mmCIF file of C-alpha atoms in Angstrom:
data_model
loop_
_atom_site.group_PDB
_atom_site.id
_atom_site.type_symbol
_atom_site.label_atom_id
_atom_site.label_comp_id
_atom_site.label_asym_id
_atom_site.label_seq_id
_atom_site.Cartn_x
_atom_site.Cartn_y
_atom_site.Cartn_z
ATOM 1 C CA UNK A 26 13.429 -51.751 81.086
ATOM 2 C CA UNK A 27 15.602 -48.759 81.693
ATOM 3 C CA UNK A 28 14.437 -46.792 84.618
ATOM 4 C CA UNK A 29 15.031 -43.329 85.346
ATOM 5 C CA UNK A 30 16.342 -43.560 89.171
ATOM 6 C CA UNK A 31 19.746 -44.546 89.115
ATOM 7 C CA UNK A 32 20.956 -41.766 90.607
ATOM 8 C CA UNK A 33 19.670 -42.669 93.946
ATOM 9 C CA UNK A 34 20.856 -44.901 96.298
ATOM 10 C CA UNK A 35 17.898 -44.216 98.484
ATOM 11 C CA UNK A 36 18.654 -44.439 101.681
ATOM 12 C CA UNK A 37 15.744 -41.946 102.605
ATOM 13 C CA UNK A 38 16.587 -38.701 104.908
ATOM 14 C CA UNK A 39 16.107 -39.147 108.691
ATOM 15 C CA UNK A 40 12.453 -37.538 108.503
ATOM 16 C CA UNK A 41 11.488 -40.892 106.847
ATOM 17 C CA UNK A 42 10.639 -43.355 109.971
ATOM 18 C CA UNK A 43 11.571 -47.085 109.975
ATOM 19 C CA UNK A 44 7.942 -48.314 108.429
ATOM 20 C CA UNK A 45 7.911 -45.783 105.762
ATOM 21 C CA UNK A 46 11.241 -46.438 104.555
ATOM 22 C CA UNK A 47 11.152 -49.997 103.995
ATOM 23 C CA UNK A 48 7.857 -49.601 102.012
ATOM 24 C CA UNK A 49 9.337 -46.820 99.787
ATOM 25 C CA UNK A 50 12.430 -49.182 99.318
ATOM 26 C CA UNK A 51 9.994 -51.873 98.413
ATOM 27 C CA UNK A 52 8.271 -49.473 96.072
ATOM 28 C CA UNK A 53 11.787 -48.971 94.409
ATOM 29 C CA UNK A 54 12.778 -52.057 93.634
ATOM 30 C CA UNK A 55 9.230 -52.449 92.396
ATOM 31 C CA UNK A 56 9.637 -50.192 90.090
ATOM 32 C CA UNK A 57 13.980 -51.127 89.298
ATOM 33 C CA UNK A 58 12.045 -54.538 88.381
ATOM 34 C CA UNK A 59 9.689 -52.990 85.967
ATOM 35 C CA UNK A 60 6.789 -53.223 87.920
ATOM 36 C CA UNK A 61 5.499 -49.896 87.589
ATOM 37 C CA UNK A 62 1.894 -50.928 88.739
ATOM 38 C CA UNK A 63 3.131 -52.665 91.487
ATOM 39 C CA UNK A 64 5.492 -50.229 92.551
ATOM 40 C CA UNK A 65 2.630 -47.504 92.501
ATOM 41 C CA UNK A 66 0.341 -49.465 94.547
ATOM 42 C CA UNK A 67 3.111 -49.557 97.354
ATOM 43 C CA UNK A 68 4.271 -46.136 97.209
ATOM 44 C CA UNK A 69 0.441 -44.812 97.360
ATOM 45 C CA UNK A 70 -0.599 -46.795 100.300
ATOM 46 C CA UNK A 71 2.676 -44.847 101.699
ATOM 47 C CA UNK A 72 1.427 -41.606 101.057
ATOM 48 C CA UNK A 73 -2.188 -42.155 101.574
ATOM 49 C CA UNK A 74 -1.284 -43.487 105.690
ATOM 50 C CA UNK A 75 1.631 -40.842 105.493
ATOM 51 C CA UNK A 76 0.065 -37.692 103.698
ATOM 52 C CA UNK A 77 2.746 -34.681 104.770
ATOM 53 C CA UNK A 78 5.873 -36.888 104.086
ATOM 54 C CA UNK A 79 7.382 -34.220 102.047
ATOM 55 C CA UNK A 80 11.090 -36.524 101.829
ATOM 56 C CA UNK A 81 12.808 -35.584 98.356
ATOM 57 C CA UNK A 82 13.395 -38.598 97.462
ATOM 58 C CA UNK A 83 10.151 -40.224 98.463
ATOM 59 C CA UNK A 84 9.278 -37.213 96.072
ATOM 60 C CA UNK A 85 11.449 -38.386 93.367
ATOM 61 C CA UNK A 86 10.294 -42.095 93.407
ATOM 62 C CA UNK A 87 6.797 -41.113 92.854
ATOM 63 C CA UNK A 88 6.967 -38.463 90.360
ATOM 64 C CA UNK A 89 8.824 -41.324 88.088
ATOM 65 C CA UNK A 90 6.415 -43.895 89.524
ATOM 66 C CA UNK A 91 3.275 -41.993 88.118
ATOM 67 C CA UNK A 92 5.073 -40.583 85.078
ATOM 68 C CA UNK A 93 6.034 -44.201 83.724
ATOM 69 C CA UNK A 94 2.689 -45.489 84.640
ATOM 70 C CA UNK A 95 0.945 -42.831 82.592
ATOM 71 C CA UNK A 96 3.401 -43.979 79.633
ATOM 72 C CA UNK A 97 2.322 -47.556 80.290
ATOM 73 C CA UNK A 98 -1.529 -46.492 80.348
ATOM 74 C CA UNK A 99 -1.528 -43.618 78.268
ATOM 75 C CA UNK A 100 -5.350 -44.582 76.979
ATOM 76 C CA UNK A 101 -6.465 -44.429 80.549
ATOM 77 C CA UNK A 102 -5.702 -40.942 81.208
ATOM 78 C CA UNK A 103 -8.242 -38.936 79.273
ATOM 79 C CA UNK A 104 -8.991 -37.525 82.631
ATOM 80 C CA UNK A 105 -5.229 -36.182 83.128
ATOM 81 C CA UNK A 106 -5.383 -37.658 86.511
ATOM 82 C CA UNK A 107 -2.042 -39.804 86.602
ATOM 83 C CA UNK A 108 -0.232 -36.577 84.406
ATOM 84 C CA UNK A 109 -1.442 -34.450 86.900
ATOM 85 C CA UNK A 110 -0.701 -35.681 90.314
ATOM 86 C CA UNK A 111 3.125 -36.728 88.529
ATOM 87 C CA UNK A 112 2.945 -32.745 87.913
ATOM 88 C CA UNK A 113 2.028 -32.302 91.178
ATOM 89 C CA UNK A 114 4.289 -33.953 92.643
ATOM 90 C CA UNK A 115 7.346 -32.685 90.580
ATOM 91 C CA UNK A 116 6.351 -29.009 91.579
ATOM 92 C CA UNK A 117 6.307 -29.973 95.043
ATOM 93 C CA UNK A 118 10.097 -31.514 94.931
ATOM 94 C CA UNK A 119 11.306 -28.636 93.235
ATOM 95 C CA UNK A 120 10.005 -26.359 96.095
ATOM 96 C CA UNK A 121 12.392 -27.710 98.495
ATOM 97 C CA UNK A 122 15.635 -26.882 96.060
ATOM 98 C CA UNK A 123 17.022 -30.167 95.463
ATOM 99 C CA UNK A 124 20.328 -30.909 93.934
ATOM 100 C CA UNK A 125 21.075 -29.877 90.628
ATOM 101 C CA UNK A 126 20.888 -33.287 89.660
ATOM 102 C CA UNK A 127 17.129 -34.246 91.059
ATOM 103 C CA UNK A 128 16.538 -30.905 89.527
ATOM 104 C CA UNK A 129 17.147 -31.004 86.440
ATOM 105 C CA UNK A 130 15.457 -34.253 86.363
ATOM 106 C CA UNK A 131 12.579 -33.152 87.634
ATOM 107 C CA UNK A 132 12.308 -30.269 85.145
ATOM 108 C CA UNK A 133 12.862 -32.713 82.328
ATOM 109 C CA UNK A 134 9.915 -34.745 82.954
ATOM 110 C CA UNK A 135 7.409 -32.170 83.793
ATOM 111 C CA UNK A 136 8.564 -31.367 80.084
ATOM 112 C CA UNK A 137 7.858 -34.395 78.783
ATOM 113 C CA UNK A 138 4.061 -34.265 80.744
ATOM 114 C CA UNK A 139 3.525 -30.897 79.448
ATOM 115 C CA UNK A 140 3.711 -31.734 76.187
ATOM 116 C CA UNK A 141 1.732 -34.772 76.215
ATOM 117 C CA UNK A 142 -0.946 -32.242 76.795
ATOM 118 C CA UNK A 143 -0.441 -30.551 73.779
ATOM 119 C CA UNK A 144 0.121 -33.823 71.531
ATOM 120 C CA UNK A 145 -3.113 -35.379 73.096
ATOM 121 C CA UNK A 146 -5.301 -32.294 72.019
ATOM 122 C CA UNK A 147 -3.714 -32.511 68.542
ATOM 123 C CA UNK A 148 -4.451 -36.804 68.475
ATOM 124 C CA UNK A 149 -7.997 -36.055 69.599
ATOM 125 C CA UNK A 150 -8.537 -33.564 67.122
ATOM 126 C CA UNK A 151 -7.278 -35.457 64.768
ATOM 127 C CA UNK A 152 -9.981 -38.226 65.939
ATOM 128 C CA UNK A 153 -13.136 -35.855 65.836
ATOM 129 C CA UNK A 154 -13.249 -36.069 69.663
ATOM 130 C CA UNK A 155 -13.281 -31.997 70.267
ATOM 131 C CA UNK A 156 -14.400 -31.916 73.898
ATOM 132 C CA UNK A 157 -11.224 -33.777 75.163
ATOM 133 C CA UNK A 158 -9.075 -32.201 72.535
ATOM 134 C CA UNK A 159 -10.019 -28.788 74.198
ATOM 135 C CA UNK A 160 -9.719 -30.050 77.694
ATOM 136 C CA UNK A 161 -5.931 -31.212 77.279
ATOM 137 C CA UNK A 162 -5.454 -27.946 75.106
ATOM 138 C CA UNK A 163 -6.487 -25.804 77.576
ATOM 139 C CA UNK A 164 -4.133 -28.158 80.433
ATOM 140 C CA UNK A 165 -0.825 -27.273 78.177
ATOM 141 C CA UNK A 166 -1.224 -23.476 77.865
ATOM 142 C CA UNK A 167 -2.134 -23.379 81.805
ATOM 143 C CA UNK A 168 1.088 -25.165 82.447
ATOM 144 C CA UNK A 169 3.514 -23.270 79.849
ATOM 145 C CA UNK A 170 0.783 -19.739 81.087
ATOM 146 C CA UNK A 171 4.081 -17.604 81.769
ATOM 147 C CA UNK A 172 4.715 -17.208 78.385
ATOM 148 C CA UNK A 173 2.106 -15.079 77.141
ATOM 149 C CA UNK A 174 3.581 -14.721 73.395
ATOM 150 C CA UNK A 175 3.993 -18.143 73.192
ATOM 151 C CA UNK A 176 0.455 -19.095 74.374
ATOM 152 C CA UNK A 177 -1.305 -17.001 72.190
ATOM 153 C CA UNK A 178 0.086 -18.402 68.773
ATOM 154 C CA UNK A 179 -0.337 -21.292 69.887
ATOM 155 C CA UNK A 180 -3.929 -20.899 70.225
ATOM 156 C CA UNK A 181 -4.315 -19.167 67.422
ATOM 157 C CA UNK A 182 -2.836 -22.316 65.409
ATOM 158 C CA UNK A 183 -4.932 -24.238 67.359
ATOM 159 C CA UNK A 184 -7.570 -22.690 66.598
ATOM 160 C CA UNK A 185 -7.330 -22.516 62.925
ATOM 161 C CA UNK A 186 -6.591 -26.492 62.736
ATOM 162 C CA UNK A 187 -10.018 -26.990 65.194
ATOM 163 C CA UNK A 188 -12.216 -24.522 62.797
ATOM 164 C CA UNK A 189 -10.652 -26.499 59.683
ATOM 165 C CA UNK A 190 -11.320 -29.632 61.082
ATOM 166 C CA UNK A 191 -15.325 -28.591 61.559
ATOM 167 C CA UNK A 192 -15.315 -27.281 58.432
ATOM 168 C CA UNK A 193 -14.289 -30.102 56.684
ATOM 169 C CA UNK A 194 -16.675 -32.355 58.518
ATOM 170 C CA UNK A 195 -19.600 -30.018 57.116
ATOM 171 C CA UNK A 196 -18.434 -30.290 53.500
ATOM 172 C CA UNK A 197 -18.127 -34.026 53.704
ATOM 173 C CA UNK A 198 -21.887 -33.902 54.643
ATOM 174 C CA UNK A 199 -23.231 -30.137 55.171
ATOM 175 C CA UNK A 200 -26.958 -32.056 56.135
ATOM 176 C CA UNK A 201 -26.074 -34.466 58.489
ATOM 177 C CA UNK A 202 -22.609 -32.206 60.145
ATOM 178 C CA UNK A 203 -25.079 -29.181 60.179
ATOM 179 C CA UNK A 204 -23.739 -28.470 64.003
ATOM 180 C CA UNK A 205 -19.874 -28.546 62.611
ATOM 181 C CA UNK A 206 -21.059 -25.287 60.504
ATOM 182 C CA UNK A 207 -21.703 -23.417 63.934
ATOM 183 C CA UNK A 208 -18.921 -25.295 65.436
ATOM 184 C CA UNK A 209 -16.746 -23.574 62.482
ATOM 185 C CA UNK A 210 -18.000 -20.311 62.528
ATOM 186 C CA UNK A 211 -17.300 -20.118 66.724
ATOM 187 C CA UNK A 212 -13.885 -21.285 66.279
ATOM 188 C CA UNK A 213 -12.483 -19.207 64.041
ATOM 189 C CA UNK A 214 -14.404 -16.045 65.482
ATOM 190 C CA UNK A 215 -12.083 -17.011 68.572
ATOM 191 C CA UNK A 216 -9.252 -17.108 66.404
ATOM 192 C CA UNK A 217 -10.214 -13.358 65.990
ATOM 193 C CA UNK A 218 -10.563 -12.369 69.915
ATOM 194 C CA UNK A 219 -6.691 -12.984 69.555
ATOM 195 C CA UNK A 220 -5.432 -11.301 66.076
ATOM 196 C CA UNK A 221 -8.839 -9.703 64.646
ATOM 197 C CA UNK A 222 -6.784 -9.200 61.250
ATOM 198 C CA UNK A 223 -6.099 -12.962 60.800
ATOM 199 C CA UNK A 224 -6.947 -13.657 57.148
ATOM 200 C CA UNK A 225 -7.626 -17.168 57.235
ATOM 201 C CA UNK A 226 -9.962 -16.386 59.707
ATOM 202 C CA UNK A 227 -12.088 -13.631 58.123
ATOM 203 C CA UNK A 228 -11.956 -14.960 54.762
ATOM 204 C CA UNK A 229 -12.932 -18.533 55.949
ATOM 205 C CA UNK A 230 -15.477 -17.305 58.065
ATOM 206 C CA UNK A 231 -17.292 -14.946 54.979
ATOM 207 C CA UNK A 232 -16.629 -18.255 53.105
ATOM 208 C CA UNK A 233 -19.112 -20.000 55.051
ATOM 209 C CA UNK A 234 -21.517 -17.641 55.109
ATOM 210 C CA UNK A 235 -21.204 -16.431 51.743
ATOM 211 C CA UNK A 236 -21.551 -20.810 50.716
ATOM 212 C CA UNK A 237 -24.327 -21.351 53.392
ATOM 213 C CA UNK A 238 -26.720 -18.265 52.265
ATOM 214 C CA UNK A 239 -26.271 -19.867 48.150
ATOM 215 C CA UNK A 240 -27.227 -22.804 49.667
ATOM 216 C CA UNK A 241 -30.464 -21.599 50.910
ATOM 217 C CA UNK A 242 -31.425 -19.900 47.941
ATOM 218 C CA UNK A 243 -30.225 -23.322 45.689
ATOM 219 C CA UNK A 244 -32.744 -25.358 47.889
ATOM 220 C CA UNK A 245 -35.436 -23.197 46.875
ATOM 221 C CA UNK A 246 -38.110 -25.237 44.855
ATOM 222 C CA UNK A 247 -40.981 -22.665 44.258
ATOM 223 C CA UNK A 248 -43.660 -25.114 43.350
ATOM 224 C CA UNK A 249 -43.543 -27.024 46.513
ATOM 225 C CA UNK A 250 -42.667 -23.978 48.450
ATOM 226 C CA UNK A 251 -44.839 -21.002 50.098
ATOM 227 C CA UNK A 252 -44.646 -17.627 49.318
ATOM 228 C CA UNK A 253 -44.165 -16.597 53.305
ATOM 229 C CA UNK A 254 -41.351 -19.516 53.498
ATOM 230 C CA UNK A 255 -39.674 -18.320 50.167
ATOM 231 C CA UNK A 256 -39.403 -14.568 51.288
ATOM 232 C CA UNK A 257 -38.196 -16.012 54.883
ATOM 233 C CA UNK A 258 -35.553 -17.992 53.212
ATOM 234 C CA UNK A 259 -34.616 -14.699 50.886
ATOM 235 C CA UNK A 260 -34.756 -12.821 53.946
ATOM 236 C CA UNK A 261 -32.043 -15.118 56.016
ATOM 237 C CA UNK A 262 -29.850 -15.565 52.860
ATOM 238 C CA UNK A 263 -29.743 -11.454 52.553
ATOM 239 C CA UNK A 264 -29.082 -11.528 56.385
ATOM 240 C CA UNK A 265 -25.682 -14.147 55.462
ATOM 241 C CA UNK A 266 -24.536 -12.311 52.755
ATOM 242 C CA UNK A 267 -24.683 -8.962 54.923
ATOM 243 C CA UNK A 268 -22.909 -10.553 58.178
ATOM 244 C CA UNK A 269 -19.866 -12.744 55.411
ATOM 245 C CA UNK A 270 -19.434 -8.562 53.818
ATOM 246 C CA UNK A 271 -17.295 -7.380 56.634
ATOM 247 C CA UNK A 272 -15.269 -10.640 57.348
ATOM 248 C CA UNK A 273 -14.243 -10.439 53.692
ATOM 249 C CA UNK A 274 -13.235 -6.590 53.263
ATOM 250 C CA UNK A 275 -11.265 -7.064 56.483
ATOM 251 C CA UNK A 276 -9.271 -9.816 54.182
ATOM 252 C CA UNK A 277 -9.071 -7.091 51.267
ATOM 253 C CA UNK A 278 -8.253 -4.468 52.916
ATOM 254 C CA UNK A 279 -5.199 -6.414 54.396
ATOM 255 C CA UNK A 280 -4.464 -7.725 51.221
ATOM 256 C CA UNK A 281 -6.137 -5.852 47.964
ATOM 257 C CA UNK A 282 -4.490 -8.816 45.778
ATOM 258 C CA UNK A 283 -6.056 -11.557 46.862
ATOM 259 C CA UNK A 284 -8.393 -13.063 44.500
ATOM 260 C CA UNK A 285 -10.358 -15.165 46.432
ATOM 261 C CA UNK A 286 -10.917 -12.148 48.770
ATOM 262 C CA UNK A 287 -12.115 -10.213 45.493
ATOM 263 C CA UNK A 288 -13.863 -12.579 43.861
ATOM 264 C CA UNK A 289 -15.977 -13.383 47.509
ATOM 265 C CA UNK A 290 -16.822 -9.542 47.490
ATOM 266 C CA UNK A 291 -17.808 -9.382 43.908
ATOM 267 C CA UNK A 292 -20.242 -12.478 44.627
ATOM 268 C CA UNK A 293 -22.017 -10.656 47.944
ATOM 269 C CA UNK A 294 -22.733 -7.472 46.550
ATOM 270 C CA UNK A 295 -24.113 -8.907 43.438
ATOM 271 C CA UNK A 296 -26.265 -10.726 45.982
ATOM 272 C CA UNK A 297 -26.881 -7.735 47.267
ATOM 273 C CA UNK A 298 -27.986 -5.939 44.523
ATOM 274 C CA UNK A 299 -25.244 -3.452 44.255
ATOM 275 C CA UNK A 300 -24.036 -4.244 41.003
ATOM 276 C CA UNK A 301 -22.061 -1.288 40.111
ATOM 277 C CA UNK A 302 -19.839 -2.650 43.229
ATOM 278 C CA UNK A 303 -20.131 -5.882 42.050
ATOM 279 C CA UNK A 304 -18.489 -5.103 38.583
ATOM 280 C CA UNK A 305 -15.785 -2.775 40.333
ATOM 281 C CA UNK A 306 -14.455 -6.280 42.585
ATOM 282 C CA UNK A 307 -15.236 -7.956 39.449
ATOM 283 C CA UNK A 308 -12.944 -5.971 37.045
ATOM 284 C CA UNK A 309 -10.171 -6.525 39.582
ATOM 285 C CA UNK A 310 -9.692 -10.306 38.899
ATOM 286 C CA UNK A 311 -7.342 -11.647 36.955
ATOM 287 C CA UNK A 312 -8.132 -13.284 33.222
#
């Protein structure tokens, strides 16, 4: 195995006393050897009996130490506990202004931690697991925070792929992934805190209202049904089509064109009894 320290001879600065330095020598031959675990074991009972040894390349050794053992146990960190104390300890070595060398080494693999952040949230996503895929979401854009731009559209995207991802789930089975609905609805109604015009946003939003309030009225089976439930269910389906109107003319009004957007408006006010409005979206789509 290739390891990362060959820059270092490591014969440790003078602050580093007899006992510490042969243990941190031990730890990096440890980890020369490819014994990463090993090598972490050492170098932690170091810094657990030796807390404030603040020795660059003590620093070094460690920040490699827990980055490669994260890499080797990459399952075992859906607590961000190794990433984070690697982080940790990076930030710390580049607060004393090491070489250019250690530097840009350091910087380097806090890159490489950072974005294992932001490929985790998209691999948990990806696996239905949403809590954790938030968690390490939230982890990248407080390390990369500075840029402000950049954070943003990445949420956004985010977003979108999270409320996509719920609403998928509900299609595939719209009794049984009834909470993916909500979960769909929330999302991309956060995709709108950050660009309230968003179009995917809006029109998937009035989308699922528009498709959940049909839905209620399709289930209706009068001969087995109330006439108190019935006007309830009317009632809440009226309510949907009312609260999907605005999400959709915000998509039309941003684009007049778009025929989904039209033929979504044409479909809620004929639900809402406003027919002559209802013909006007109507008369707007193409043959």
């Amino acid at each position: 195995m290739n390891r990362g320290l060959t820059i270092l001879v490591f014969v440790f600065a003078p602050l580093v006393g007899l006992a510490q330095n042969e243990e941190l020598q031990k730890s990096y031959q440890q980890y020369q050897q490819g014994q990463v675990a090993e090598a972490k074991e050492i170098i932690d009972a170091v810094y657990k009996q030796y807390a404030d040894l603040n020795d660059p390349n003590a620093l070094y050794l460690k920040g490699f130490i827990y980055k490669d053992f994260y890499k080797a146990n990459r399952e075992k960190d859906s607590t961000m506990v190794i990433r984070n104390e690697s982080i940790r300890v990076f930030d710390q070595l580049l607060s004393l202004s090491p070489d250019d060398k250690i530097k840009q080494d350091a910087k380097s693999s806090l890159n490489f931690l950072y974005n294992t952040y932001y490929n985790d949230a998209i691999d948990y996503l990806n696996q239905e697991r949403f809590d954790l895929s938030g968690k390490h979401f939230d982890r990248y854009c407080e390390l990369i925070g500075d840029d402000v731009n950049k954070v943003q559209q990445l949420k956004k995207e985010y977003l979108l792929s999270k409320a996509f991802k719920y609403s998928s789930l509900h299609k595939q089975d719209s009794v049984l992934n009834q909470s993916h609905w909500s979960g769909a609805i929330d999302t991309y109604k956060e995709v709108l805190k950050i660009d309230s015009a968003d179009t995917k946003a809006n029109y998937n939003i009035g989308v699922l209202l528009y498709n959940k309030a049909v839905n209620l009225i399709s289930s209706l089976e009068y001969g087995e049904i109330d006439i108190i439930s019935i006007s309830q269910i009317e009632e809440q389906s009226l309510d949907l089509f009312k609260e999907a109107l605005p999400y959709m003319l915000s998509v039309f009004n941003k684009k007049p064109d778009d025929q989904g957007a039209i033929k979504g408006l044409a479909g809620i006010y004929f639900s809402l009894r406003d027919f002559e409005t209802s013909d006007r979206y109507r008369a707007m789509l193409d043959d």
